[in-house]
Amino acid sequence: MINYILKRLMYILLALFVIVTVTFFLMRLAPGSPFANERNFPPQIEEKLNETYGLNNPWYIQYKDYLIDTATFNFGESMKYKARSTNDMIAESFPVSLTLGIEAMLLAIGFGVLIGVISALYHNKFPDYLATSIAVLGISVPSFILAGLMQYFLAYKLDIFPTAGWNGFIYSILPALAIAFSHAGFIAKLTRSSMLEQNSSDYVKMARAKGLGKWTVVFRHTLRNALLPVVTYLGPLTAGVVTGSFIVEQIFAVPGLGKHFVQSITNRDYTVIMGTTVFYSIILLFAVFIVDILYSIIDPRIKLKGAKK
Amino acid sequence: MNKNKKFFLLALLAAFSLVLAACGFGGDKGTDTKPTTDGDNKESSGKKELNVVVASEPPSLHPQLATDTTSGAVLNEVFEGLTRLDKDTVPQKAMAEDWEVSEDGLTYTFTLRDAKWSNGDPVVAGDFAYSWEWALNPDNMSEYAALLYPIKGAEAYNNGKGSADDLGIEVKDDKTLVVTLENPTAYFLELTAFKTYAPLNQKVVEANEDWYANAGEQFVTNGPFKLADWKHNASITLEKNEDYWDADNVKLEKVNIGMVEGESTAVTMFKKGEIDFLGSPFQTVALDSIDAFRSEGKLNIADKAGVYWYKLNTKDKVMANENIRRALTLAMDRQGLIDNVLKGEQTPALGMVPTVIKGFEEDRGYFKDNDIEEAKKALEAGLKELGLAKASDLTIAISYNTSEAHASVAQYIQESWSKNLGINTTLDNSEWQVYLEKVNMGDYQVGRMGWIADYNDAYTFLEMYATAENGNNDTGWENPKYKELIEASNKEVDAEKRIQILKDAEAIAMKELPVAPIYYYTDPSVVSERVTGMEADILGNFQLKNVDVK
């Protein structure tokens, strides 16, 4: 187990190195300059700006600087937002995205598993059709359409929720729902299919034959096995939702991390691009890693390589 | 296994509650800064609050470093220069109680009033000298320092050729500031109202060089409002500055500025009454809601000193031909574009200087809108000079930065050129940072640009074409006569003669056409009924000190 974890950590470092390198070169290959402004300023000022941010150095010096910055988690000041460090920007916006993401994830897992179980239990009956339709709708309706519709009806027409902003729990409900809906649909489909598989297995039939109730079987036996694919999906899902969604944040004016991914690139704000990319990669890599470890806890049949049993 | 799972769940729960406790949902404890949704609440609390939104986080709240309108809108309320513009952009006494101008127009002697910084320090002449020098010091990399160039020795110092000692800024005593100019600059008193000319509290700035990154005690200001709170990417709260010299006339106690990027979200917020105003720089009225607001009679349209034009790259092989440039400029149906595409009651631009600028109210008659006959003649002559047999052999590329609005303008003009002139037009869009570089490098044929005045004077629209090297010219065009006239306009003290000189210069450019003007800007806005005094001047400035809410 320890060996396995160490090995995985090595891979994560390697992957990070590759990501940093690829990002650096893609970033520098992209045309456009962070200091291009509609109102031109004297060339000597631009020269000074380039010098301050080290953009005059040859590429290998810049590359080396970036590697050092990444290793020390110090990405430097943003080129667009004066006197603001990339670290501060991430530190301010990540908690917001994290809160929203966790809320969305709880909703997605809760509703997703519930809908999946219902449709599996009532296979090919009305509840199944209804649940499946909801799930398919969730997967196929893009989050921004849902967000716009919810904002219009629930916030504007019915005035149940505030339109946009981030000033308390009530402000987080609509954006969380908008993010959760499609994930819930996906989880429901996953749960349903693996539940159906389990339902025809011997141990479930045995349990039913013993006289256990439908729902007791689900919670005691079936669900635990049926959730494996859902757990697999949880890794990337976590990384995706806790780092924020650009479009949902834009519609609901949530001050989260998602906008920095997109805006830093359109601004050619190199330091912020690097900071957000590395940050996201770390979260994604670790989320996948943790899911792999969770496997062995949920399903004892899975043995991690390097385990000494 | 069960134990394990329980433990895991418990751990998850603990982690989750920790996260929630740590970050929460951004709500305020004990304060009421959030915009309340219902108007009754506001009235009962008796506080006069204005709720607005801006489209983005202001990139910099340092008056000498800021370049964008969002930052400018906030800075204009928290800082105050020697003068402040009224609704007709006439400079009014602000930090300066009085001023004297020497007969040759070169020396300005400002007398400061008794005013205080928000930390209690008096505002002294040295604060102005300090901030102006700070902006001009090339080490500080102020991108707007060029606005200070009318001051004697400023350009040389900013270019690293002069020294700070040679600047025409003299602090006589704490209350007297003497400024010597390079040329009699007719609009200098308007400039002193501009953000780059705002004072800085030297002690505070030197104690903490990142003073402007966050709200707080170190953010010392002298304007009608104080920066009470700044949640990055979320909101800015301004509070009335009780120590402001004109505090008795400032009615608002609080201004809540949210940051809402989505245009349609902002429209919904306005309709629901969560915000009181919509219109640049406080977000914009989304294009698709303009008609609805207009039919309800709520839409206000204000003229703005800005021009939307197509730069014509005279260094390009085809575009170097004056007749071709003329044909392209004439064969645009500007009125049709405004009526069918833009819908903002803009004015067709038949010159470079907008009609709202002093002395340029009348059409100067350089050319007619949509003059197809003349355009065809010019095209024929141009084709002959280029050695092309027919119009369809000519292909022109229109470049613009990626945006639906610019795309529809380009498509309208493409259609007009192909129908009336029979030439081919390709459209080429690229994202903003890339586009700016392309235009700057001269890698285009016809390129979209806009220009909004920093001060109410024709000079701001004409000066950039004086030399090909000017960073804002981008067209490679220059004309010695034009340059001469621009320089002469700087030296002329007589206002009427000066306007005539500028008109003569404009006439030269409009004959050789390095740019094809398309329309003069307007600003559509909607305002809630409970707000009075929310009016922009033609430069797009608001003076929130004059705003009142019911």
CSV table of C-alpha atoms in Angstrom, one decimal, chain B residues 74-394:
chain,number,residue,atom,x,y,z
B,74,VAL,CA,-14.6,54.4,-9.0
B,75,LEU,CA,-11.6,56.7,-8.8
B,76,ASN,CA,-13.6,59.7,-9.9
B,77,GLU,CA,-15.7,59.3,-6.7
B,78,VAL,CA,-13.0,58.6,-4.2
B,79,PHE,CA,-10.3,61.0,-5.5
B,80,GLU,CA,-10.6,64.6,-6.5
B,81,GLY,CA,-8.2,66.6,-8.6
B,82,LEU,CA,-7.8,70.4,-8.7
B,83,THR,CA,-10.9,70.6,-10.8
B,84,ARG,CA,-14.1,68.6,-11.3
B,85,LEU,CA,-16.2,68.6,-14.4
B,86,ASP,CA,-19.8,69.6,-14.3
B,87,LYS,CA,-22.5,68.1,-16.6
B,88,ASP,CA,-21.3,70.2,-19.5
B,89,THR,CA,-17.7,69.3,-18.9
B,90,VAL,CA,-16.9,72.8,-17.7
B,91,PRO,CA,-14.2,72.6,-15.1
B,92,GLN,CA,-15.4,73.6,-11.6
B,93,LYS,CA,-13.4,74.4,-8.5
B,94,ALA,CA,-12.6,71.3,-6.6
B,95,MET,CA,-9.4,70.9,-4.6
B,96,ALA,CA,-8.4,74.2,-6.1
B,97,GLU,CA,-10.2,77.2,-4.6
B,98,ASP,CA,-9.1,79.5,-7.3
B,99,TRP,CA,-6.6,79.7,-10.2
B,100,GLU,CA,-4.9,82.3,-12.3
B,101,VAL,CA,-3.7,81.9,-15.8
B,102,SER,CA,-0.9,84.0,-17.2
B,103,GLU,CA,-1.7,86.0,-20.3
B,104,ASP,CA,0.4,83.8,-22.6
B,105,GLY,CA,-1.6,80.8,-21.2
B,106,LEU,CA,1.6,79.1,-20.1
B,107,THR,CA,1.5,79.5,-16.3
B,108,TYR,CA,-1.3,78.3,-14.0
B,109,THR,CA,-1.2,79.3,-10.4
B,110,PHE,CA,-3.6,77.2,-8.3
B,111,THR,CA,-4.7,78.1,-4.8
B,112,LEU,CA,-5.8,75.1,-2.9
B,113,ARG,CA,-8.8,75.1,-0.5
B,114,ASP,CA,-8.7,73.7,3.0
B,115,ALA,CA,-9.4,70.1,2.3
B,116,LYS,CA,-8.6,66.9,4.2
B,117,TRP,CA,-7.5,63.5,3.3
B,118,SER,CA,-9.6,60.7,4.7
B,119,ASN,CA,-6.9,60.1,7.4
B,120,GLY,CA,-7.1,63.7,8.6
B,121,ASP,CA,-4.0,65.0,6.9
B,122,PRO,CA,-4.5,68.3,5.0
B,123,VAL,CA,-4.4,68.1,1.2
B,124,VAL,CA,-1.4,70.2,0.2
B,125,ALA,CA,0.2,71.4,-3.1
B,126,GLY,CA,3.0,68.9,-2.5
B,127,ASP,CA,0.6,66.0,-2.8
B,128,PHE,CA,-0.2,67.1,-6.4
B,129,ALA,CA,3.5,67.6,-7.3
B,130,TYR,CA,4.3,64.2,-5.8
B,131,SER,CA,1.6,62.3,-7.7
B,132,TRP,CA,2.4,64.0,-11.0
B,133,GLU,CA,6.0,63.2,-10.7
B,134,TRP,CA,5.2,59.7,-9.6
B,135,ALA,CA,3.2,59.2,-12.8
B,136,LEU,CA,5.9,60.7,-15.0
B,137,ASN,CA,8.7,58.7,-13.4
B,138,PRO,CA,9.4,56.0,-16.0
B,139,ASP,CA,10.2,53.5,-13.2
B,140,ASN,CA,6.5,53.5,-12.1
B,141,MET,CA,5.3,52.4,-15.6
B,142,SER,CA,2.2,54.6,-15.7
B,143,GLU,CA,0.5,53.8,-19.0
B,144,TYR,CA,-1.4,57.1,-19.0
B,145,ALA,CA,1.5,59.4,-18.2
B,146,ALA,CA,1.2,60.9,-21.7
B,147,LEU,CA,-1.8,62.9,-20.4
B,148,LEU,CA,0.6,64.9,-18.3
B,149,TYR,CA,2.8,65.8,-21.3
B,150,PRO,CA,1.4,69.4,-21.6
B,151,ILE,CA,3.4,70.1,-18.5
B,152,LYS,CA,6.8,71.6,-19.2
B,153,GLY,CA,9.6,68.9,-19.3
B,154,ALA,CA,7.1,66.1,-18.7
B,155,GLU,CA,7.6,64.3,-21.9
B,156,ALA,CA,11.4,64.3,-21.7
B,157,TYR,CA,11.4,63.1,-18.1
B,158,ASN,CA,8.9,60.3,-18.9
B,159,ASN,CA,11.1,59.2,-21.8
B,160,GLY,CA,14.1,59.1,-19.6
B,161,LYS,CA,15.8,62.0,-21.2
B,162,GLY,CA,15.1,64.7,-18.7
B,163,SER,CA,15.0,64.9,-14.9
B,164,ALA,CA,12.3,65.6,-12.3
B,165,ASP,CA,14.0,68.8,-11.4
B,166,ASP,CA,13.2,70.3,-14.8
B,167,LEU,CA,9.5,69.7,-14.5
B,168,GLY,CA,7.3,72.8,-14.7
B,169,ILE,CA,5.7,71.9,-11.3
B,170,GLU,CA,6.5,74.3,-8.5
B,171,VAL,CA,5.2,74.1,-4.9
B,172,LYS,CA,5.2,77.7,-3.7
B,173,ASP,CA,3.8,76.8,-0.3
B,174,ASP,CA,1.3,74.3,1.0
B,175,LYS,CA,-1.6,76.2,-0.6
B,176,THR,CA,0.0,77.3,-3.9
B,177,LEU,CA,0.9,75.2,-6.9
B,178,VAL,CA,2.4,76.8,-9.9
B,179,VAL,CA,2.4,74.8,-13.1
B,180,THR,CA,4.3,75.8,-16.2
B,181,LEU,CA,3.2,74.3,-19.5
B,182,GLU,CA,5.0,73.5,-22.7
B,183,ASN,CA,2.3,75.1,-24.8
B,184,PRO,CA,-0.8,77.1,-23.9
B,185,THR,CA,-3.0,74.1,-23.6
B,186,ALA,CA,-6.6,75.2,-24.0
B,187,TYR,CA,-8.1,72.2,-22.2
B,188,PHE,CA,-5.6,72.1,-19.3
B,189,LEU,CA,-8.2,72.7,-16.6
B,190,GLU,CA,-10.2,69.8,-18.0
B,191,LEU,CA,-7.1,67.6,-17.7
B,192,THR,CA,-6.7,68.5,-14.0
B,193,ALA,CA,-10.0,66.8,-13.4
B,194,PHE,CA,-8.8,63.6,-15.0
B,195,LYS,CA,-7.8,60.6,-12.8
B,196,THR,CA,-4.1,60.7,-13.8
B,197,TYR,CA,-3.9,64.2,-12.3
B,198,ALA,CA,-5.4,63.2,-8.9
B,199,PRO,CA,-3.2,63.8,-5.8
B,200,LEU,CA,-1.6,61.1,-3.7
B,201,ASN,CA,-0.9,61.4,0.0
B,202,GLN,CA,2.8,61.1,-0.1
B,203,LYS,CA,3.3,59.7,3.4
B,204,VAL,CA,0.8,57.0,3.0
B,205,VAL,CA,2.0,56.0,-0.4
B,206,GLU,CA,5.6,55.8,0.6
B,207,ALA,CA,4.8,53.8,3.8
B,208,ASN,CA,3.1,51.1,1.8
B,209,GLU,CA,3.7,50.8,-1.9
B,210,ASP,CA,0.8,48.3,-2.4
B,211,TRP,CA,-1.6,50.7,-0.7
B,212,TYR,CA,-4.1,50.5,-3.6
B,213,ALA,CA,-4.5,46.7,-3.7
B,214,ASN,CA,-7.2,46.5,-1.0
B,215,ALA,CA,-9.6,48.8,0.8
B,216,GLY,CA,-8.5,49.7,4.3
B,217,GLU,CA,-6.9,52.3,6.4
B,218,GLN,CA,-4.0,52.7,4.0
B,219,PHE,CA,-6.4,53.6,1.2
B,220,VAL,CA,-6.4,57.3,1.8
B,221,THR,CA,-8.5,59.4,-0.5
B,222,ASN,CA,-9.8,63.0,-0.8
B,223,GLY,CA,-13.0,62.6,-2.9
B,224,PRO,CA,-16.7,62.8,-2.0
B,225,PHE,CA,-16.7,59.1,-1.1
B,226,LYS,CA,-14.5,56.7,0.7
B,227,LEU,CA,-13.6,53.2,-0.4
B,228,ALA,CA,-15.3,51.4,2.5
B,229,ASP,CA,-15.0,47.9,1.3
B,230,TRP,CA,-13.6,46.0,-1.7
B,231,LYS,CA,-14.3,42.3,-2.1
B,232,HIS,CA,-12.3,41.4,-5.1
B,233,ASN,CA,-14.4,40.2,-8.0
B,234,ALA,CA,-17.5,40.6,-5.9
B,235,SER,CA,-18.3,44.1,-4.8
B,236,ILE,CA,-17.1,47.6,-3.9
B,237,THR,CA,-18.8,49.7,-1.3
B,238,LEU,CA,-18.3,53.5,-1.2
B,239,GLU,CA,-19.4,55.5,1.8
B,240,LYS,CA,-19.9,59.3,2.0
B,241,ASN,CA,-16.7,61.1,3.1
B,242,GLU,CA,-17.9,63.3,6.0
B,243,ASP,CA,-14.7,65.3,5.8
B,244,TYR,CA,-15.1,66.2,2.2
B,245,TRP,CA,-15.2,70.0,1.7
B,246,ASP,CA,-18.6,69.9,-0.1
B,247,ALA,CA,-20.0,67.1,2.1
B,248,ASP,CA,-23.2,69.1,2.8
B,249,ASN,CA,-24.1,68.8,-0.9
B,250,VAL,CA,-23.4,65.0,-1.1
B,251,LYS,CA,-26.7,63.3,-0.6
B,252,LEU,CA,-25.9,59.6,-1.0
B,253,GLU,CA,-24.6,57.9,2.1
B,254,LYS,CA,-23.6,54.7,0.4
B,255,VAL,CA,-22.9,53.3,-3.0
B,256,ASN,CA,-23.0,49.6,-3.5
B,257,ILE,CA,-21.2,48.6,-6.6
B,258,GLY,CA,-21.6,44.9,-7.5
B,259,MET,CA,-19.6,43.1,-10.1
B,260,VAL,CA,-21.8,41.3,-12.6
B,261,GLU,CA,-20.3,40.1,-15.8
B,262,GLY,CA,-23.4,38.9,-17.5
B,263,GLU,CA,-25.2,41.6,-19.4
B,264,SER,CA,-28.6,39.8,-19.3
B,265,THR,CA,-28.1,39.1,-15.6
B,266,ALA,CA,-27.7,42.9,-15.0
B,267,VAL,CA,-30.8,43.6,-17.0
B,268,THR,CA,-32.8,41.1,-14.9
B,269,MET,CA,-31.4,42.8,-11.7
B,270,PHE,CA,-32.5,46.1,-13.0
B,271,LYS,CA,-36.0,45.0,-13.9
B,272,LYS,CA,-36.3,43.4,-10.4
B,273,GLY,CA,-35.2,46.6,-8.8
B,274,GLU,CA,-32.0,45.2,-7.3
B,275,ILE,CA,-30.0,47.9,-9.1
B,276,ASP,CA,-30.9,51.5,-9.9
B,277,PHE,CA,-29.0,52.2,-13.0
B,278,LEU,CA,-27.7,50.5,-16.1
B,279,GLY,CA,-25.4,52.1,-18.7
B,280,SER,CA,-21.7,52.6,-19.2
B,281,PRO,CA,-19.6,52.4,-17.1
B,282,PHE,CA,-22.1,50.7,-14.8
B,283,GLN,CA,-22.6,47.7,-17.0
B,284,THR,CA,-24.5,48.3,-20.3
B,285,VAL,CA,-28.0,47.9,-21.5
B,286,ALA,CA,-27.8,44.6,-23.3
B,287,LEU,CA,-28.5,45.0,-27.1
B,288,ASP,CA,-31.4,42.6,-27.0
B,289,SER,CA,-33.2,44.5,-24.3
B,290,ILE,CA,-32.8,48.0,-25.8
B,291,ASP,CA,-36.0,47.7,-27.9
B,292,ALA,CA,-38.0,46.5,-24.9
B,293,PHE,CA,-36.8,49.4,-22.7
B,294,ARG,CA,-37.5,51.8,-25.5
B,295,SER,CA,-41.1,50.7,-26.0
B,296,GLU,CA,-41.7,51.2,-22.3
B,297,GLY,CA,-40.3,54.7,-22.6
B,298,LYS,CA,-37.5,54.0,-20.1
B,299,LEU,CA,-34.5,54.2,-22.4
B,300,ASN,CA,-32.3,57.3,-22.2
B,301,ILE,CA,-29.8,58.0,-25.0
B,302,ALA,CA,-26.9,60.3,-24.3
B,303,ASP,CA,-24.4,61.6,-26.8
B,304,LYS,CA,-20.9,60.6,-26.2
B,305,ALA,CA,-17.6,62.1,-27.4
B,306,GLY,CA,-16.4,59.0,-29.2
B,307,VAL,CA,-16.0,57.8,-32.7
B,308,TYR,CA,-16.2,54.3,-34.2
B,309,TRP,CA,-14.0,54.1,-37.2
B,310,TYR,CA,-12.2,51.8,-39.6
B,311,LYS,CA,-8.5,52.4,-39.9
B,312,LEU,CA,-7.2,52.1,-43.4
B,313,ASN,CA,-3.7,50.8,-43.5
B,314,THR,CA,-1.8,53.1,-45.9
B,315,LYS,CA,1.2,50.8,-45.8
B,316,ASP,CA,-0.8,48.0,-47.4
B,317,LYS,CA,-0.3,47.6,-51.2
B,318,VAL,CA,-3.9,48.1,-52.1
B,319,MET,CA,-5.0,50.4,-49.3
B,320,ALA,CA,-2.1,52.8,-50.1
B,321,ASN,CA,-4.2,54.0,-53.0
B,322,GLU,CA,-6.1,57.0,-52.0
B,323,ASN,CA,-8.9,56.4,-54.5
B,324,ILE,CA,-9.6,53.0,-53.1
B,325,ARG,CA,-9.7,54.4,-49.6
B,326,ARG,CA,-12.1,57.0,-50.8
B,327,ALA,CA,-14.4,54.5,-52.5
B,328,LEU,CA,-14.5,52.3,-49.4
B,329,THR,CA,-15.3,55.3,-47.2
B,330,LEU,CA,-18.0,56.6,-49.4
B,331,ALA,CA,-19.8,53.3,-50.0
B,332,MET,CA,-21.0,52.8,-46.5
B,333,ASP,CA,-24.6,53.3,-45.6
B,334,ARG,CA,-24.1,54.7,-42.1
B,335,GLN,CA,-27.6,55.7,-41.4
B,336,GLY,CA,-28.9,52.3,-42.5
B,337,LEU,CA,-26.3,50.7,-40.2
B,338,ILE,CA,-27.5,52.7,-37.3
B,339,ASP,CA,-31.2,52.1,-37.9
B,340,ASN,CA,-31.0,48.4,-38.7
B,341,VAL,CA,-28.0,47.1,-36.7
B,342,LEU,CA,-26.9,49.4,-33.9
B,343,LYS,CA,-30.3,50.8,-32.9
B,344,GLY,CA,-28.8,53.2,-30.4
B,345,GLU,CA,-29.6,56.5,-32.2
B,346,GLN,CA,-26.0,57.1,-33.0
B,347,THR,CA,-25.0,59.8,-35.5
B,348,PRO,CA,-23.4,58.9,-38.8
B,349,ALA,CA,-19.7,60.0,-38.6
B,350,LEU,CA,-18.8,62.2,-41.6
B,351,GLY,CA,-15.7,63.6,-39.9
B,352,MET,CA,-13.2,62.6,-37.3
B,353,VAL,CA,-14.4,64.8,-34.5
B,354,PRO,CA,-17.8,64.0,-32.9
B,355,THR,CA,-20.5,66.7,-33.2
B,356,VAL,CA,-20.7,67.0,-29.4
B,357,ILE,CA,-17.2,68.5,-29.2
B,358,LYS,CA,-17.0,72.3,-28.8
B,359,GLY,CA,-16.8,74.0,-32.2
B,360,PHE,CA,-17.6,70.9,-34.2
B,361,GLU,CA,-21.3,70.8,-33.9
B,362,GLU,CA,-22.0,71.5,-37.6
B,363,ASP,CA,-21.2,69.0,-40.3
B,364,ARG,CA,-18.0,70.1,-42.0
B,365,GLY,CA,-19.1,68.7,-45.4
B,366,TYR,CA,-16.2,66.5,-46.2
B,367,PHE,CA,-18.3,63.8,-47.8
B,368,LYS,CA,-21.8,62.5,-48.0
B,369,ASP,CA,-23.1,59.4,-46.3
B,370,ASN,CA,-23.6,56.5,-48.7
B,371,ASP,CA,-22.5,58.5,-51.8
B,372,ILE,CA,-22.5,55.6,-54.2
B,373,GLU,CA,-21.9,57.6,-57.4
B,374,GLU,CA,-18.7,59.3,-56.1
B,375,ALA,CA,-17.6,56.0,-54.7
B,376,LYS,CA,-17.9,54.2,-58.0
B,377,LYS,CA,-15.9,57.0,-59.7
B,378,ALA,CA,-13.2,56.7,-57.1
B,379,LEU,CA,-13.1,53.0,-57.4
B,380,GLU,CA,-12.8,53.1,-61.1
B,381,ALA,CA,-9.8,55.5,-60.9
B,382,GLY,CA,-8.3,53.4,-58.1
B,383,LEU,CA,-8.6,50.2,-60.1
B,384,LYS,CA,-6.9,51.8,-63.0
B,385,GLU,CA,-4.0,53.0,-60.9
B,386,LEU,CA,-3.6,49.5,-59.4
B,387,GLY,CA,-3.8,47.9,-62.9
B,388,LEU,CA,-6.8,45.8,-62.1
B,389,ALA,CA,-9.3,45.1,-64.8
B,390,LYS,CA,-12.6,44.8,-62.8
B,391,ALA,CA,-13.9,45.4,-59.3
B,392,SER,CA,-14.2,41.7,-58.6
B,393,ASP,CA,-10.5,41.3,-58.8
B,394,LEU,CA,-10.2,43.4,-55.7
